[in-house]
GROMACS .gro file of C-alpha atoms in nm:
model
  212
    1UNK     CA    1  -1.134  -0.921  -1.968
    2UNK     CA    2  -1.065  -0.721  -2.282
    3UNK     CA    3  -0.849  -0.405  -2.294
    4UNK     CA    4  -1.145  -0.174  -2.362
    5UNK     CA    5  -1.324  -0.289  -2.048
    6UNK     CA    6  -1.010  -0.248  -1.837
    7UNK     CA    7  -0.961   0.103  -1.969
    8UNK     CA    8  -1.320   0.197  -1.888
    9UNK     CA    9  -1.280   0.064  -1.532
   10UNK     CA   10  -0.981   0.289  -1.470
   11UNK     CA   11  -1.144   0.582  -1.650
   12UNK     CA   12  -1.429   0.560  -1.400
   13UNK     CA   13  -1.203   0.518  -1.099
   14UNK     CA   14  -1.005   0.823  -1.210
   15UNK     CA   15  -1.317   1.028  -1.270
   16UNK     CA   16  -1.437   0.953  -0.917
   17UNK     CA   17  -1.099   1.031  -0.758
   18UNK     CA   18  -0.858   1.213  -0.991
   19UNK     CA   19  -0.575   1.253  -0.737
   20UNK     CA   20  -0.599   0.958  -0.496
   21UNK     CA   21  -0.391   0.953  -0.182
   22UNK     CA   22  -0.304   0.685   0.069
   23UNK     CA   23  -0.436   0.712   0.422
   24UNK     CA   24  -0.106   0.680   0.609
   25UNK     CA   25   0.020   1.009   0.750
   26UNK     CA   26   0.381   1.107   0.671
   27UNK     CA   27   0.596   1.400   0.567
   28UNK     CA   28   0.913   1.239   0.431
   29UNK     CA   29   1.014   0.915   0.257
   30UNK     CA   30   1.160   0.795   0.588
   31UNK     CA   31   0.835   0.852   0.775
   32UNK     CA   32   0.646   0.674   0.496
   33UNK     CA   33   0.883   0.378   0.517
   34UNK     CA   34   0.833   0.346   0.892
   35UNK     CA   35   0.455   0.383   0.860
   36UNK     CA   36   0.436   0.111   0.594
   37UNK     CA   37   0.648  -0.128   0.803
   38UNK     CA   38   0.410  -0.067   1.094
   39UNK     CA   39   0.101  -0.114   0.876
   40UNK     CA   40   0.153  -0.487   0.818
   41UNK     CA   41  -0.148  -0.666   0.974
   42UNK     CA   42  -0.263  -0.334   1.121
   43UNK     CA   43  -0.506  -0.063   1.015
   44UNK     CA   44  -0.388   0.271   0.879
   45UNK     CA   45  -0.589   0.438   1.155
   46UNK     CA   46  -0.397   0.258   1.431
   47UNK     CA   47  -0.066   0.335   1.260
   48UNK     CA   48  -0.149   0.704   1.230
   49UNK     CA   49  -0.241   0.721   1.599
   50UNK     CA   50   0.101   0.582   1.685
   51UNK     CA   51   0.313   0.777   1.438
   52UNK     CA   52   0.172   1.119   1.527
   53UNK     CA   53   0.366   1.111   1.851
   54UNK     CA   54   0.650   0.897   1.717
   55UNK     CA   55   0.736   1.129   1.429
   56UNK     CA   56   0.732   1.433   1.657
   57UNK     CA   57   0.994   1.267   1.876
   58UNK     CA   58   1.194   1.091   1.604
   59UNK     CA   59   1.152   1.220   1.247
   60UNK     CA   60   1.491   1.090   1.126
   61UNK     CA   61   1.674   0.756   1.136
   62UNK     CA   62   1.928   0.890   1.383
   63UNK     CA   63   1.669   1.019   1.627
   64UNK     CA   64   1.463   0.703   1.598
   65UNK     CA   65   1.766   0.487   1.662
   66UNK     CA   66   1.841   0.699   1.968
   67UNK     CA   67   1.502   0.607   2.115
   68UNK     CA   68   1.617   0.249   2.161
   69UNK     CA   69   1.386  -0.049   2.169
   70UNK     CA   70   1.194   0.047   2.482
   71UNK     CA   71   1.160   0.409   2.372
   72UNK     CA   72   1.020   0.308   2.033
   73UNK     CA   73   0.781   0.054   2.184
   74UNK     CA   74   0.627   0.326   2.401
   75UNK     CA   75   0.487   0.481   2.081
   76UNK     CA   76   0.382   0.167   1.890
   77UNK     CA   77   0.278  -0.084   2.157
   78UNK     CA   78  -0.089  -0.076   2.052
   79UNK     CA   79   0.002  -0.200   1.703
   80UNK     CA   80   0.006  -0.571   1.631
   81UNK     CA   81   0.347  -0.741   1.630
   82UNK     CA   82   0.492  -0.421   1.776
   83UNK     CA   83   0.804  -0.581   1.924
   84UNK     CA   84   0.914  -0.744   1.598
   85UNK     CA   85   0.833  -0.427   1.406
   86UNK     CA   86   1.031  -0.216   1.654
   87UNK     CA   87   1.338  -0.436   1.611
   88UNK     CA   88   1.307  -0.420   1.231
   89UNK     CA   89   1.264  -0.042   1.232
   90UNK     CA   90   1.571   0.013   1.449
   91UNK     CA   91   1.778  -0.223   1.233
   92UNK     CA   92   1.653  -0.041   0.924
   93UNK     CA   93   1.750   0.295   1.074
   94UNK     CA   94   2.101   0.163   1.141
   95UNK     CA   95   2.138   0.046   0.780
   96UNK     CA   96   2.003   0.374   0.641
   97UNK     CA   97   2.271   0.559   0.836
   98UNK     CA   98   2.546   0.309   0.754
   99UNK     CA   99   2.478   0.255   0.384
  100UNK     CA  100   2.264   0.543   0.260
  101UNK     CA  101   2.368   0.854   0.453
  102UNK     CA  102   2.037   0.845   0.640
  103UNK     CA  103   1.828   0.865   0.322
  104UNK     CA  104   1.572   0.615   0.195
  105UNK     CA  105   1.712   0.451  -0.121
  106UNK     CA  106   1.520   0.478  -0.446
  107UNK     CA  107   1.620   0.132  -0.572
  108UNK     CA  108   1.405  -0.175  -0.513
  109UNK     CA  109   1.702  -0.403  -0.437
  110UNK     CA  110   1.834  -0.164  -0.172
  111UNK     CA  111   1.491  -0.122  -0.016
  112UNK     CA  112   1.434  -0.496   0.004
  113UNK     CA  113   1.761  -0.539   0.193
  114UNK     CA  114   1.619  -0.336   0.482
  115UNK     CA  115   1.474  -0.540   0.773
  116UNK     CA  116   1.096  -0.558   0.763
  117UNK     CA  117   1.082  -0.447   0.399
  118UNK     CA  118   0.950  -0.691   0.141
  119UNK     CA  119   0.837  -0.641  -0.215
  120UNK     CA  120   0.501  -0.491  -0.118
  121UNK     CA  121   0.654  -0.233   0.116
  122UNK     CA  122   0.920  -0.145  -0.141
  123UNK     CA  123   0.652  -0.094  -0.405
  124UNK     CA  124   0.455   0.139  -0.177
  125UNK     CA  125   0.762   0.352  -0.106
  126UNK     CA  126   0.869   0.362  -0.472
  127UNK     CA  127   0.517   0.461  -0.579
  128UNK     CA  128   0.420   0.713  -0.313
  129UNK     CA  129   0.753   0.865  -0.212
  130UNK     CA  130   0.928   0.859  -0.549
  131UNK     CA  131   0.647   0.863  -0.804
  132UNK     CA  132   0.725   0.534  -0.973
  133UNK     CA  133   0.443   0.347  -1.146
  134UNK     CA  134   0.461   0.042  -0.922
  135UNK     CA  135   0.164  -0.148  -0.781
  136UNK     CA  136   0.182  -0.298  -0.433
  137UNK     CA  137  -0.056  -0.592  -0.410
  138UNK     CA  138  -0.210  -0.623  -0.065
  139UNK     CA  139  -0.517  -0.825   0.031
  140UNK     CA  140  -0.755  -0.556  -0.100
  141UNK     CA  141  -0.589  -0.528  -0.441
  142UNK     CA  142  -0.554  -0.906  -0.468
  143UNK     CA  143  -0.927  -0.942  -0.403
  144UNK     CA  144  -1.037  -0.668  -0.643
  145UNK     CA  145  -0.807  -0.786  -0.921
  146UNK     CA  146  -0.940  -1.140  -0.898
  147UNK     CA  147  -1.307  -1.063  -0.836
  148UNK     CA  148  -1.338  -0.806  -1.109
  149UNK     CA  149  -1.131  -0.997  -1.363
  150UNK     CA  150  -0.896  -0.702  -1.416
  151UNK     CA  151  -0.588  -0.912  -1.336
  152UNK     CA  152  -0.665  -1.256  -1.189
  153UNK     CA  153  -0.377  -1.444  -1.036
  154UNK     CA  154  -0.294  -1.718  -0.788
  155UNK     CA  155  -0.064  -1.507  -0.571
  156UNK     CA  156   0.024  -1.139  -0.516
  157UNK     CA  157   0.330  -1.146  -0.742
  158UNK     CA  158   0.132  -1.291  -1.032
  159UNK     CA  159  -0.139  -1.028  -0.983
  160UNK     CA  160   0.124  -0.753  -0.969
  161UNK     CA  161   0.282  -0.864  -1.295
  162UNK     CA  162  -0.055  -0.885  -1.467
  163UNK     CA  163  -0.159  -0.541  -1.345
  164UNK     CA  164   0.164  -0.389  -1.473
  165UNK     CA  165   0.101  -0.562  -1.805
  166UNK     CA  166  -0.270  -0.490  -1.844
  167UNK     CA  167  -0.330  -0.151  -1.679
  168UNK     CA  168  -0.289   0.121  -1.944
  169UNK     CA  169   0.026   0.328  -1.885
  170UNK     CA  170  -0.162   0.651  -1.809
  171UNK     CA  171  -0.331   0.486  -1.507
  172UNK     CA  172  -0.039   0.295  -1.356
  173UNK     CA  173   0.088   0.566  -1.124
  174UNK     CA  174  -0.240   0.585  -0.932
  175UNK     CA  175  -0.369   0.230  -0.992
  176UNK     CA  176  -0.241   0.119  -0.651
  177UNK     CA  177  -0.448   0.378  -0.469
  178UNK     CA  178  -0.762   0.337  -0.678
  179UNK     CA  179  -0.768  -0.039  -0.630
  180UNK     CA  180  -0.685  -0.041  -0.259
  181UNK     CA  181  -0.947   0.224  -0.179
  182UNK     CA  182  -1.203   0.042  -0.391
  183UNK     CA  183  -1.131  -0.279  -0.204
  184UNK     CA  184  -1.134  -0.111   0.134
  185UNK     CA  185  -1.462   0.078   0.097
  186UNK     CA  186  -1.662  -0.081  -0.186
  187UNK     CA  187  -1.543  -0.427  -0.289
  188UNK     CA  188  -1.517  -0.545   0.069
  189UNK     CA  189  -1.426  -0.902   0.157
  190UNK     CA  190  -1.735  -1.015   0.344
  191UNK     CA  191  -2.000  -0.788   0.199
  192UNK     CA  192  -1.910  -0.626  -0.133
  193UNK     CA  193  -2.114  -0.312  -0.197
  194UNK     CA  194  -2.211  -0.402  -0.552
  195UNK     CA  195  -2.524  -0.180  -0.568
  196UNK     CA  196  -2.313   0.135  -0.522
  197UNK     CA  197  -2.009   0.019  -0.718
  198UNK     CA  198  -1.911   0.251  -1.004
  199UNK     CA  199  -1.777  -0.038  -1.210
  200UNK     CA  200  -2.040  -0.302  -1.131
  201UNK     CA  201  -2.155  -0.334  -1.493
  202UNK     CA  202  -1.796  -0.395  -1.606
  203UNK     CA  203  -1.698  -0.628  -1.323
  204UNK     CA  204  -1.689  -1.004  -1.391
  205UNK     CA  205  -1.764  -1.107  -1.030
  206UNK     CA  206  -2.006  -1.398  -1.077
  207UNK     CA  207  -2.172  -1.354  -0.737
  208UNK     CA  208  -2.275  -0.993  -0.799
  209UNK     CA  209  -2.647  -1.067  -0.794
  210UNK     CA  210  -2.625  -1.252  -0.465
  211UNK     CA  211  -2.405  -0.979  -0.317
  212UNK     CA  212  -2.657  -0.715  -0.417
   0.00000   0.00000   0.00000
């Protein structure tokens, strides 16, 4: 895909949604971090249902740690892998208090040292909480990048590097949101909505005609 076509794709995505936002509910970087840890293999809707009560009871690392394992599980037990996630969240809270004065660090290396936090989670926090032009490649973004031809790659890290290389600088801050929302609601895995896709004429998805 040539640079002009990539630019036009992001021009259209921006025109349709100038200030995109994620669908996880949070008020602070800490709440965002917890929500993203919980969102692995879970829907944003299920996470929001859990965190509405959780964040009222425990909006800080200290208060969440005070809940203990059983107290935290009460709030998140309807989320997949809740027990493992609860253990990771409590361990993360302990490290935030021990190493970072209870604050979420702004450095990738420090974030990735927290239990339950990998590169994707770190990228989400850096992008949404701290305004860095990172791109977290989840299944939706991986699919859209490959299908459309914007940044094809064999694995999420390769796609991430290509997106950071190919997406024009003015679009990088919001590229994560545009691509994930496009994948979630338009370029869906089983039945892509090509007839109502704003970038269908630019997309290099070979099966477009069949999908339509």
